[in-house]
Amino acid sequence: MSFAAHIITAYPDMFPGPLGESLQGRALADGLWRIAMHDLRDFGVGKHQNIDDTPAGGGPGMVLRADVAAAAVDHVTAQNPLPVILPSPRGVPFTQSLAQEWAKGDGLIFICNRFEGVDERFIAARQPLEVSLGDYVLGGGEIAAMVMLEAILRLVPGVMGKLESGADESFSPANDGLLEYPQYTRPQSFEGLDIPDVVTGGDHKKLAAWRRAQAEALTQNRRADLWADFLKRKK
Ligand code: ADE
């Protein structure tokens, strides 16, 4: 069974967007994953099929109605019992380990906010998992859903084809949660900078040790948080 991405949004034309390009676009065409769009407007209420309204108690912007969000999610989950993700700056941080976990599943349902957010009663009643990309505010959940999907899809078997590696890359367990070591390719000399001898020397043991030392140094210098986690795990 291929990985299914269900997207509930008021802007279905934003998809597949970048997910229709490059390796994940090829994989989409080849049926290794699929995308199903669900237009929030189809679940709108009243003559104008409204999906949002002004915030109770006042304040700027518009709030996605709980009844509309719930109707859309119920419609999709009835046929597709998959985890429901609500991209939101309030959510748990998105990480490589979440991507790995979700890549093993059958798919996900993303409900995308625009506006000031969604009525809290939708969250209380349907309990979607709120997930954040980081400590900044996007205009909506659509691009956040695309980012998460791109990270997930490259871990879905077959999507990367022969390039499938993933083992050594940044954050991966096989790399001990360290940042990835530096990469080089032709030419041998670029603006007076040469590829380090150890990289092209052919001594695989020496190269592995060098890459490991580079990964550790990069992580220690750039990411005190990851470095502290690494030291804790080593103990
Ligand atoms: N929607 C708006 N901001 C977001 C963020 N930082 N992460 C995920 N979804 C969002």
Coordinates of N, CA and C and ligand atoms in Angstrom, one line a residue:
M1 N 0.9 -1.2 0.0 CA 0.0 0.0 0.0 C 0.9 1.2 0.0
S2 N 0.5 2.2 -0.8 CA 1.4 3.4 -0.9 C 1.0 4.4 0.2
F3 N 1.9 5.3 0.5 CA 1.7 6.3 1.5 C 0.6 7.3 1.0
A4 N -0.4 7.6 1.8 CA -1.4 8.5 1.4 C -1.3 9.8 2.2
A5 N -1.3 10.9 1.5 CA -1.3 12.3 2.1 C -2.6 12.9 1.8
H6 N -3.4 13.1 2.9 CA -4.7 13.8 2.8 C -4.5 15.2 3.3
I7 N -4.9 16.2 2.4 CA -4.7 17.6 2.8 C -6.1 18.3 2.8
I8 N -6.4 18.8 4.0 CA -7.7 19.6 4.1 C -7.2 21.0 4.2
T9 N -7.7 21.8 3.2 CA -7.2 23.2 3.1 C -8.3 24.0 2.3
A10 N -8.2 25.4 2.5 CA -9.0 26.3 1.7 C -8.3 26.6 0.4
Y11 N -7.1 26.2 0.3 CA -6.2 26.5 -0.9 C -5.7 25.2 -1.6
P12 N -6.6 24.3 -2.1 CA -6.2 23.1 -2.6 C -5.2 23.2 -3.8
D13 N -5.3 24.4 -4.5 CA -4.4 24.6 -5.7 C -3.0 24.7 -5.3
M14 N -2.7 24.9 -4.1 CA -1.3 25.0 -3.6 C -0.5 23.7 -3.8
F15 N -1.3 22.6 -3.9 CA -0.7 21.2 -3.9 C -0.8 20.6 -5.3
P16 N 0.0 19.7 -5.7 CA 1.2 19.2 -5.0 C 2.3 20.2 -4.9
G17 N 2.3 21.2 -5.8 CA 3.3 22.3 -5.7 C 4.7 21.6 -5.8
P18 N 5.6 22.0 -4.9 CA 7.0 21.4 -5.0 C 7.0 19.9 -4.8
L19 N 6.0 19.3 -4.2 CA 6.0 17.9 -4.0 C 5.7 17.1 -5.3
G20 N 5.4 17.9 -6.4 CA 5.2 17.3 -7.7 C 6.5 17.3 -8.5
E21 N 7.6 17.8 -8.0 CA 8.8 17.9 -8.7 C 9.9 16.9 -8.1
S22 N 11.0 16.8 -8.9 CA 12.1 16.0 -8.4 C 11.7 14.6 -8.1
L23 N 12.5 14.0 -7.1 CA 12.3 12.6 -6.8 C 10.9 12.3 -6.3
Q24 N 10.4 13.2 -5.4 CA 9.1 12.9 -4.8 C 8.0 13.0 -5.9
G25 N 8.2 13.9 -6.9 CA 7.3 14.0 -8.0 C 7.2 12.8 -8.9
R26 N 8.4 12.2 -9.1 CA 8.5 11.0 -9.9 C 7.8 9.9 -9.1
A27 N 8.1 9.8 -7.8 CA 7.5 8.8 -7.0 C 5.9 8.9 -7.0
L28 N 5.5 10.2 -7.0 CA 4.0 10.4 -7.0 C 3.4 9.9 -8.3
A29 N 4.1 10.2 -9.4 CA 3.6 9.7 -10.7 C 3.7 8.2 -10.8
D30 N 4.7 7.6 -10.1 CA 4.8 6.1 -10.1 C 3.9 5.4 -9.1
G31 N 3.2 6.2 -8.3 CA 2.2 5.6 -7.4 C 2.8 5.1 -6.1
L32 N 4.1 5.6 -5.8 CA 4.7 5.2 -4.5 C 4.1 5.9 -3.3
W33 N 3.5 7.1 -3.6 CA 2.6 7.7 -2.7 C 1.5 8.4 -3.4
R34 N 0.5 8.9 -2.7 CA -0.6 9.6 -3.4 C -1.0 10.8 -2.5
I35 N -1.7 11.7 -3.2 CA -2.1 12.9 -2.5 C -3.6 13.1 -2.8
A36 N -4.4 13.3 -1.7 CA -5.8 13.6 -1.9 C -6.2 14.9 -1.3
M37 N -6.7 15.8 -2.1 CA -7.1 17.1 -1.6 C -8.5 17.2 -1.1
H38 N -8.8 17.9 -0.1 CA -10.1 18.1 0.5 C -10.3 19.6 0.7
D39 N -11.2 20.2 0.0 CA -11.4 21.6 0.0 C -12.3 22.0 1.2
L40 N -11.8 22.8 2.2 CA -12.5 23.2 3.4 C -13.9 23.8 3.0
R41 N -13.9 24.5 1.8 CA -15.1 25.2 1.4 C -16.2 24.3 1.2
D42 N -15.9 23.0 0.8 CA -17.0 22.0 0.6 C -17.7 21.7 1.9
F43 N -17.1 22.1 3.0 CA -17.7 21.8 4.3 C -18.2 23.1 5.0
G44 N -18.2 24.2 4.2 CA -18.7 25.5 4.7 C -20.2 25.5 5.1
V45 N -20.6 26.5 5.9 CA -22.0 26.5 6.3 C -22.7 27.8 5.8
G46 N -24.0 27.6 5.6 CA -24.8 28.7 5.1 C -24.8 28.9 3.6
K47 N -25.5 30.0 3.2 CA -25.6 30.3 1.8 C -24.2 30.5 1.2
H48 N -23.3 31.1 1.9 CA -22.0 31.4 1.4 C -20.9 30.4 1.7
Q49 N -21.4 29.3 2.3 CA -20.4 28.2 2.6 C -19.3 28.8 3.5
N50 N -19.6 29.5 4.5 CA -18.5 30.1 5.3 C -17.7 29.1 6.1
I51 N -16.4 29.3 6.1 CA -15.6 28.4 6.9 C -14.9 29.1 8.1
D52 N -15.0 30.4 8.1 CA -14.4 31.1 9.2 C -15.3 32.3 9.7
D53 N -14.9 32.9 10.8 CA -15.6 34.0 11.4 C -14.7 34.8 12.3
T54 N -15.2 35.9 12.7 CA -14.4 36.8 13.6 C -14.2 36.2 15.0
P55 N -13.1 36.5 15.6 CA -12.8 35.9 16.9 C -13.8 36.3 18.0
A56 N -14.3 35.3 18.7 CA -15.1 35.7 19.9 C -14.3 36.5 20.9
G57 N -14.9 37.5 21.4 CA -14.1 38.4 22.4 C -13.3 39.4 21.7
G58 N -13.3 39.5 20.4 CA -12.5 40.5 19.6 C -11.1 40.1 19.3
G59 N -10.5 40.9 18.5 CA -9.1 40.6 18.1 C -9.1 40.6 16.5
P60 N -7.8 40.6 16.0 CA -7.7 40.7 14.6 C -7.9 39.3 13.9
G61 N -8.2 39.4 12.6 CA -8.2 38.2 11.8 C -9.5 37.4 11.9
M62 N -9.4 36.2 11.4 CA -10.5 35.3 11.3 C -10.1 34.0 11.9
V63 N -11.1 33.3 12.4 CA -10.9 32.0 13.1 C -11.7 30.9 12.3
L64 N -11.0 29.8 12.0 CA -11.6 28.7 11.3 C -12.6 28.0 12.3
R65 N -13.9 27.8 11.8 CA -15.0 27.3 12.6 C -14.7 25.9 13.0
A66 N -15.1 25.6 14.3 CA -14.9 24.2 14.8 C -15.8 23.2 14.0
D67 N -17.0 23.6 13.7 CA -17.9 22.7 13.1 C -17.4 22.3 11.6
V68 N -16.9 23.3 11.0 CA -16.4 23.1 9.6 C -15.2 22.2 9.6
A69 N -14.2 22.5 10.5 CA -13.0 21.7 10.6 C -13.3 20.3 11.0
A70 N -14.3 20.1 11.9 CA -14.7 18.8 12.4 C -15.4 18.0 11.3
A71 N -16.2 18.7 10.5 CA -16.9 18.0 9.4 C -15.9 17.5 8.4
A72 N -14.9 18.3 8.1 CA -13.9 18.0 7.1 C -13.1 16.8 7.6
V73 N -12.6 16.8 8.8 CA -11.8 15.8 9.4 C -12.6 14.5 9.5
D74 N -13.9 14.6 9.9 CA -14.7 13.4 10.0 C -14.9 12.7 8.6
H75 N -15.1 13.6 7.6 CA -15.3 13.1 6.3 C -14.1 12.2 5.8
V76 N -12.9 12.8 6.1 CA -11.7 12.1 5.6 C -11.4 10.9 6.5
T77 N -11.5 11.0 7.8 CA -11.2 9.8 8.7 C -12.1 8.7 8.5
A78 N -13.4 9.0 8.1 CA -14.4 7.9 7.9 C -13.8 6.8 6.9
Q79 N -13.2 7.3 5.9 CA -12.6 6.4 4.9 C -11.2 6.1 5.1
N80 N -10.5 6.9 5.9 CA -9.0 6.8 6.0 C -8.6 7.0 7.5
P81 N -8.6 5.9 8.2 CA -8.3 6.0 9.7 C -6.8 6.3 9.9
L82 N -6.4 7.5 9.7 CA -5.0 7.9 9.7 C -4.8 9.0 10.8
P83 N -3.6 9.2 11.3 CA -3.3 10.3 12.3 C -3.7 11.6 11.6
V84 N -4.2 12.5 12.5 CA -4.6 13.9 12.0 C -3.6 14.9 12.6
I85 N -2.9 15.6 11.7 CA -1.9 16.6 12.0 C -2.4 18.0 11.8
L86 N -2.3 18.8 12.8 CA -2.6 20.3 12.7 C -1.3 21.1 12.7
P87 N -0.8 21.5 11.6 CA 0.5 22.3 11.7 C 0.2 23.6 12.4
S88 N 1.0 23.9 13.4 CA 0.7 25.1 14.3 C 2.0 25.4 15.0
P89 N 2.3 26.8 15.2 CA 3.4 27.2 16.0 C 3.3 26.7 17.4
R90 N 2.1 26.3 17.9 CA 2.0 25.9 19.3 C 2.3 24.4 19.4
G91 N 2.6 23.7 18.3 CA 2.7 22.2 18.4 C 4.0 21.7 18.9
V92 N 4.1 20.4 19.0 CA 5.4 19.7 19.3 C 6.3 19.9 18.2
P93 N 7.6 20.0 18.4 CA 8.6 20.3 17.3 C 8.6 19.1 16.3
F94 N 8.6 19.4 15.1 CA 8.8 18.4 14.0 C 10.3 18.0 14.0
T95 N 10.5 16.7 14.0 CA 11.9 16.2 14.0 C 12.1 15.1 13.1
Q96 N 13.3 14.7 12.8 CA 13.7 13.6 11.9 C 13.1 12.3 12.5
S97 N 13.0 12.2 13.8 CA 12.5 10.9 14.3 C 10.9 10.8 14.1
L98 N 10.2 12.0 14.1 CA 8.8 11.9 13.7 C 8.7 11.6 12.3
A99 N 9.5 12.1 11.4 CA 9.5 11.8 10.0 C 9.7 10.3 9.8
Q100 N 10.7 9.7 10.5 CA 10.9 8.3 10.4 C 9.7 7.5 10.8
E101 N 9.1 7.9 11.9 CA 8.0 7.1 12.4 C 6.8 7.2 11.4
W102 N 6.6 8.4 10.9 CA 5.4 8.5 10.0 C 5.7 7.9 8.7
A103 N 6.9 7.8 8.2 CA 7.2 7.2 6.9 C 6.9 5.7 7.0
K104 N 6.9 5.1 8.2 CA 6.6 3.7 8.3 C 5.1 3.4 8.3
G105 N 4.3 4.5 8.4 CA 2.8 4.4 8.5 C 2.2 4.4 7.1
D106 N 0.8 4.3 7.1 CA 0.1 4.3 5.8 C -0.2 5.7 5.3
G107 N 0.0 6.7 6.1 CA -0.2 8.1 5.6 C -0.6 9.0 6.7
L108 N -1.0 10.2 6.4 CA -1.4 11.2 7.3 C -2.5 12.1 6.8
I109 N -3.2 12.7 7.7 CA -4.2 13.7 7.3 C -3.7 15.1 7.9
F110 N -3.5 16.0 7.0 CA -3.1 17.4 7.5 C -4.3 18.3 7.4
I111 N -4.7 19.0 8.5 CA -5.7 20.1 8.4 C -5.0 21.4 8.5
C112 N -5.1 22.2 7.4 CA -4.3 23.4 7.3 C -5.1 24.6 7.7
N113 N -4.6 25.4 8.7 CA -5.1 26.7 9.1 C -4.7 27.7 8.1
R114 N -5.5 28.7 7.9 CA -5.1 30.0 7.5 C -5.5 30.9 8.7
F115 N -5.7 32.1 8.5 CA -6.4 32.9 9.5 C -5.6 33.0 10.8
E116 N -6.3 33.3 11.9 CA -5.7 33.5 13.2 C -5.6 32.1 13.9
G117 N -6.1 31.1 13.3 CA -6.1 29.8 14.0 C -7.4 29.1 13.8
V118 N -7.6 28.0 14.6 CA -8.8 27.3 14.6 C -9.5 27.4 15.9
D119 N -10.8 27.3 16.0 CA -11.6 27.3 17.2 C -11.1 26.2 18.1
E120 N -10.7 26.5 19.3 CA -10.1 25.6 20.3 C -11.0 24.3 20.5
R121 N -12.3 24.5 20.3 CA -13.2 23.3 20.6 C -13.0 22.3 19.5
F122 N -12.5 22.6 18.3 CA -12.2 21.6 17.3 C -11.1 20.7 17.9
I123 N -10.0 21.4 18.4 CA -8.9 20.7 18.9 C -9.3 19.8 20.1
A124 N -10.1 20.3 21.0 CA -10.6 19.6 22.2 C -11.4 18.3 21.7
A125 N -12.2 18.5 20.7 CA -13.1 17.4 20.3 C -12.5 16.4 19.4
R126 N -11.6 16.8 18.6 CA -11.0 15.8 17.6 C -9.5 15.5 17.9
Q127 N -8.9 16.2 18.8 CA -7.6 16.0 19.3 C -6.6 15.7 18.1
P128 N -6.4 16.6 17.2 CA -5.4 16.4 16.2 C -4.0 16.6 16.9
L129 N -2.9 16.1 16.3 CA -1.6 16.3 16.9 C -1.1 17.7 16.3
E130 N -0.9 18.6 17.2 CA -0.4 19.9 16.7 C 1.1 19.8 16.6
V131 N 1.6 20.2 15.4 CA 3.1 20.0 15.1 C 3.6 21.3 14.6
S132 N 4.8 21.7 15.1 CA 5.4 23.0 14.7 C 6.7 22.8 14.0
L133 N 7.0 23.6 13.0 CA 8.2 23.5 12.3 C 9.3 24.3 13.0
G134 N 8.9 25.2 13.8 CA 9.9 26.0 14.5 C 9.3 27.3 15.1
D135 N 10.1 28.0 15.8 CA 9.6 29.2 16.5 C 9.5 30.4 15.6
Y136 N 8.6 30.3 14.7 CA 8.3 31.5 13.8 C 6.9 31.2 13.3
V137 N 6.2 32.2 12.8 CA 4.8 32.1 12.4 C 4.7 32.2 10.9
L138 N 4.2 31.1 10.3 CA 3.9 31.1 8.8 C 2.5 31.7 8.6
G139 N 2.1 31.9 7.4 CA 0.8 32.4 7.1 C -0.3 31.4 7.1
G140 N 0.1 30.1 7.2 CA -0.8 29.0 7.2 C -0.1 27.7 7.3
G141 N -0.9 26.6 7.3 CA -0.3 25.3 7.5 C 0.1 24.6 6.2
E142 N -0.3 25.2 5.1 CA 0.0 24.5 3.8 C 1.5 24.2 3.6
I143 N 2.3 25.3 3.7 CA 3.7 25.1 3.4 C 4.3 24.2 4.5
A144 N 3.9 24.4 5.7 CA 4.3 23.5 6.8 C 4.1 22.0 6.5
A145 N 2.9 21.8 6.0 CA 2.5 20.4 5.6 C 3.4 19.9 4.5
M146 N 3.7 20.8 3.5 CA 4.6 20.4 2.4 C 6.0 20.0 3.0
V147 N 6.5 20.9 3.9 CA 7.8 20.6 4.5 C 7.9 19.3 5.2
M148 N 6.9 19.0 6.0 CA 6.8 17.7 6.7 C 6.7 16.6 5.7
L149 N 5.9 16.7 4.7 CA 5.7 15.6 3.7 C 7.0 15.4 3.0
E150 N 7.8 16.5 2.6 CA 9.0 16.2 1.9 C 10.0 15.4 2.8
A151 N 10.1 15.8 4.0 CA 11.0 15.1 4.9 C 10.5 13.6 5.1
I152 N 9.2 13.4 5.2 CA 8.7 12.0 5.3 C 8.9 11.2 4.1
L153 N 8.5 11.8 2.9 CA 8.5 11.0 1.7 C 9.8 10.5 1.3
R154 N 10.9 11.2 1.6 CA 12.2 10.7 1.2 C 12.7 9.5 2.0
L155 N 11.9 9.2 3.1 CA 12.2 8.1 3.9 C 11.2 6.9 3.5
V156 N 10.2 7.2 2.7 CA 9.3 6.1 2.3 C 10.0 5.2 1.3
P157 N 10.0 3.9 1.5 CA 10.8 3.0 0.7 C 10.4 3.2 -0.8
G158 N 11.5 3.3 -1.6 CA 11.3 3.4 -3.1 C 11.4 4.8 -3.6
V159 N 11.0 5.8 -2.7 CA 10.9 7.2 -3.2 C 12.2 7.8 -3.7
M160 N 13.3 7.4 -2.9 CA 14.6 7.9 -3.3 C 15.3 7.1 -4.3
G161 N 14.7 5.9 -4.7 CA 15.3 5.0 -5.6 C 16.7 4.6 -5.2
K162 N 17.7 4.6 -6.1 CA 19.0 4.2 -5.9 C 19.7 5.1 -4.9
L163 N 19.2 6.3 -4.8 CA 19.9 7.3 -3.9 C 19.6 7.0 -2.4
E164 N 18.7 6.0 -2.2 CA 18.3 5.7 -0.8 C 19.6 5.5 0.1
S165 N 19.7 6.4 1.0 CA 20.8 6.2 1.9 C 20.3 6.5 3.3
G166 N 20.3 7.8 3.6 CA 19.7 8.3 4.9 C 20.5 7.9 6.1
A167 N 21.3 6.9 6.0 CA 22.0 6.4 7.2 C 22.9 7.4 7.9
D168 N 23.7 8.0 7.1 CA 24.8 8.9 7.6 C 24.3 10.3 7.8
E169 N 23.1 10.7 7.4 CA 22.7 12.1 7.3 C 22.5 12.7 8.6
S170 N 22.4 14.0 8.7 CA 22.2 14.8 9.9 C 21.0 14.2 10.7
F171 N 21.1 14.1 12.0 CA 20.1 13.8 12.9 C 19.7 12.3 12.9
S172 N 20.2 11.5 11.9 CA 19.8 10.1 11.9 C 20.4 9.3 13.0
P173 N 19.7 8.3 13.5 CA 20.3 7.5 14.6 C 21.6 6.8 14.2
A174 N 21.7 6.4 12.9 CA 23.0 5.8 12.5 C 24.1 6.7 12.5
N175 N 23.8 8.0 12.6 CA 24.9 9.0 12.7 C 24.9 9.6 14.1
D176 N 24.4 8.8 15.0 CA 24.4 9.2 16.5 C 23.8 10.5 16.8
G177 N 22.9 11.0 15.9 CA 22.2 12.3 16.1 C 23.1 13.5 15.9
L178 N 24.3 13.2 15.2 CA 25.2 14.3 14.9 C 24.8 15.0 13.5
L179 N 25.4 16.2 13.3 CA 25.2 16.8 12.0 C 26.1 16.0 11.0
E180 N 25.8 16.2 9.7 CA 26.5 15.4 8.7 C 27.9 16.0 8.4
Y181 N 28.8 15.1 8.1 CA 30.2 15.5 7.8 C 30.2 16.2 6.4
P182 N 31.3 17.0 6.1 CA 31.3 17.7 4.8 C 31.5 16.8 3.6
Q183 N 30.9 17.2 2.5 CA 30.9 16.5 1.2 C 31.7 17.2 0.2
Y184 N 32.3 16.5 -0.8 CA 33.1 17.2 -1.8 C 32.8 16.4 -3.1
T185 N 33.0 17.1 -4.3 CA 33.0 16.5 -5.6 C 34.0 17.3 -6.5
R186 N 34.1 16.8 -7.8 CA 34.9 17.5 -8.7 C 34.5 19.0 -8.8
P187 N 35.5 19.9 -9.1 CA 36.9 19.7 -9.4 C 37.7 19.4 -8.1
Q188 N 38.9 18.9 -8.3 CA 39.8 18.6 -7.2 C 40.2 19.9 -6.5
S189 N 40.4 21.0 -7.4 CA 40.8 22.3 -6.8 C 39.8 23.3 -7.2
F190 N 39.2 24.1 -6.2 CA 38.3 25.2 -6.5 C 38.7 26.4 -5.8
E191 N 39.0 27.5 -6.5 CA 39.5 28.7 -6.0 C 40.6 28.5 -4.9
G192 N 41.5 27.6 -5.3 CA 42.7 27.4 -4.4 C 42.4 26.4 -3.2
L193 N 41.1 26.0 -3.1 CA 40.8 25.0 -2.1 C 40.7 23.6 -2.6
D194 N 41.5 22.7 -2.0 CA 41.6 21.3 -2.5 C 40.7 20.4 -1.6
I195 N 40.3 19.3 -2.3 CA 39.6 18.3 -1.5 C 40.6 17.7 -0.5
P196 N 40.3 17.6 0.8 CA 41.3 17.0 1.7 C 41.8 15.7 1.2
D197 N 43.1 15.4 1.4 CA 43.7 14.2 0.9 C 43.0 13.0 1.5
V198 N 42.6 13.0 2.7 CA 42.0 11.9 3.4 C 40.8 11.4 2.7
V199 N 40.1 12.3 2.0 CA 38.8 12.0 1.3 C 39.0 11.2 0.1
T200 N 40.1 11.5 -0.6 CA 40.4 10.8 -1.9 C 41.5 9.8 -1.8
G201 N 42.1 9.7 -0.6 CA 43.3 8.8 -0.4 C 43.0 7.3 -0.6
G202 N 41.8 6.9 -0.4 CA 41.5 5.5 -0.5 C 41.6 4.6 0.8
D203 N 42.0 5.2 1.9 CA 42.0 4.5 3.1 C 40.7 4.7 3.8
H204 N 39.8 3.7 3.7 CA 38.4 3.8 4.2 C 38.3 4.0 5.7
K205 N 39.2 3.3 6.4 CA 39.1 3.4 7.9 C 39.5 4.8 8.3
K206 N 40.5 5.3 7.7 CA 41.0 6.7 8.0 C 39.9 7.7 7.7
L207 N 39.3 7.5 6.5 CA 38.2 8.4 6.0 C 37.0 8.4 7.0
A208 N 36.6 7.2 7.4 CA 35.5 7.1 8.4 C 35.8 7.8 9.7
A209 N 37.1 7.7 10.2 CA 37.4 8.4 11.4 C 37.4 9.9 11.2
W210 N 37.9 10.3 10.0 CA 37.9 11.8 9.7 C 36.5 12.3 9.7
R211 N 35.6 11.6 9.0 CA 34.2 12.0 8.9 C 33.6 12.1 10.2
R212 N 33.9 11.1 11.0 CA 33.3 11.1 12.4 C 33.8 12.3 13.2
A213 N 35.1 12.6 13.1 CA 35.6 13.8 13.8 C 35.0 15.1 13.3
Q214 N 34.8 15.2 12.0 CA 34.2 16.4 11.4 C 32.8 16.5 11.9
A215 N 32.0 15.4 11.9 CA 30.6 15.5 12.4 C 30.6 15.9 13.8
E216 N 31.4 15.4 14.6 CA 31.4 15.8 16.1 C 31.8 17.3 16.2
A217 N 32.8 17.7 15.5 CA 33.3 19.1 15.6 C 32.2 20.1 15.2
L218 N 31.5 19.7 14.0 CA 30.4 20.6 13.5 C 29.3 20.7 14.5
T219 N 28.9 19.6 15.1 CA 27.8 19.5 16.0 C 28.2 20.3 17.3
Q220 N 29.4 20.1 17.8 CA 29.8 20.8 19.0 C 29.8 22.3 18.8
N221 N 30.3 22.8 17.6 CA 30.4 24.2 17.3 C 29.0 24.9 17.0
R222 N 28.1 24.1 16.4 CA 26.9 24.8 15.9 C 25.7 24.5 16.7
R223 N 25.7 23.3 17.3 CA 24.4 22.9 18.0 C 24.7 22.3 19.4
A224 N 24.8 23.3 20.3 CA 25.0 22.9 21.7 C 24.0 21.9 22.2
D225 N 22.7 22.1 21.7 CA 21.6 21.2 22.2 C 21.9 19.7 21.7
L226 N 22.2 19.6 20.4 CA 22.4 18.2 19.9 C 23.7 17.6 20.5
W227 N 24.7 18.4 20.8 CA 26.0 18.0 21.4 C 25.7 17.5 22.8
A228 N 24.9 18.2 23.6 CA 24.6 17.8 24.9 C 23.9 16.4 24.9
D229 N 22.9 16.3 24.0 CA 22.2 15.0 23.9 C 23.1 13.9 23.5
F230 N 24.1 14.1 22.6 CA 25.0 13.1 22.2 C 25.9 12.7 23.4
L231 N 26.4 13.6 24.1 CA 27.2 13.3 25.3 C 26.4 12.5 26.3
K232 N 25.2 12.9 26.5 CA 24.3 12.2 27.5 C 24.1 10.7 27.1
R233 N 23.9 10.5 25.8 CA 23.7 9.1 25.2 C 24.9 8.3 25.3
K234 N 26.1 8.9 25.2 CA 27.4 8.2 25.2 C 27.7 7.6 26.6
K235 N 27.1 8.3 27.6 CA 27.5 7.9 29.0 C 26.9 6.5 29.3
Ligands
ADE1 N1 1.6 27.5 11.0 C1 2.0 28.7 11.2 N2 3.2 28.8 11.7 C2 3.6 27.5 11.8 C3 4.8 26.8 12.3 N3 5.8 27.5 12.8 N4 4.9 25.5 12.2 C4 3.8 24.8 11.7 N5 2.7 25.3 11.3 C5 2.6 26.7 11.3

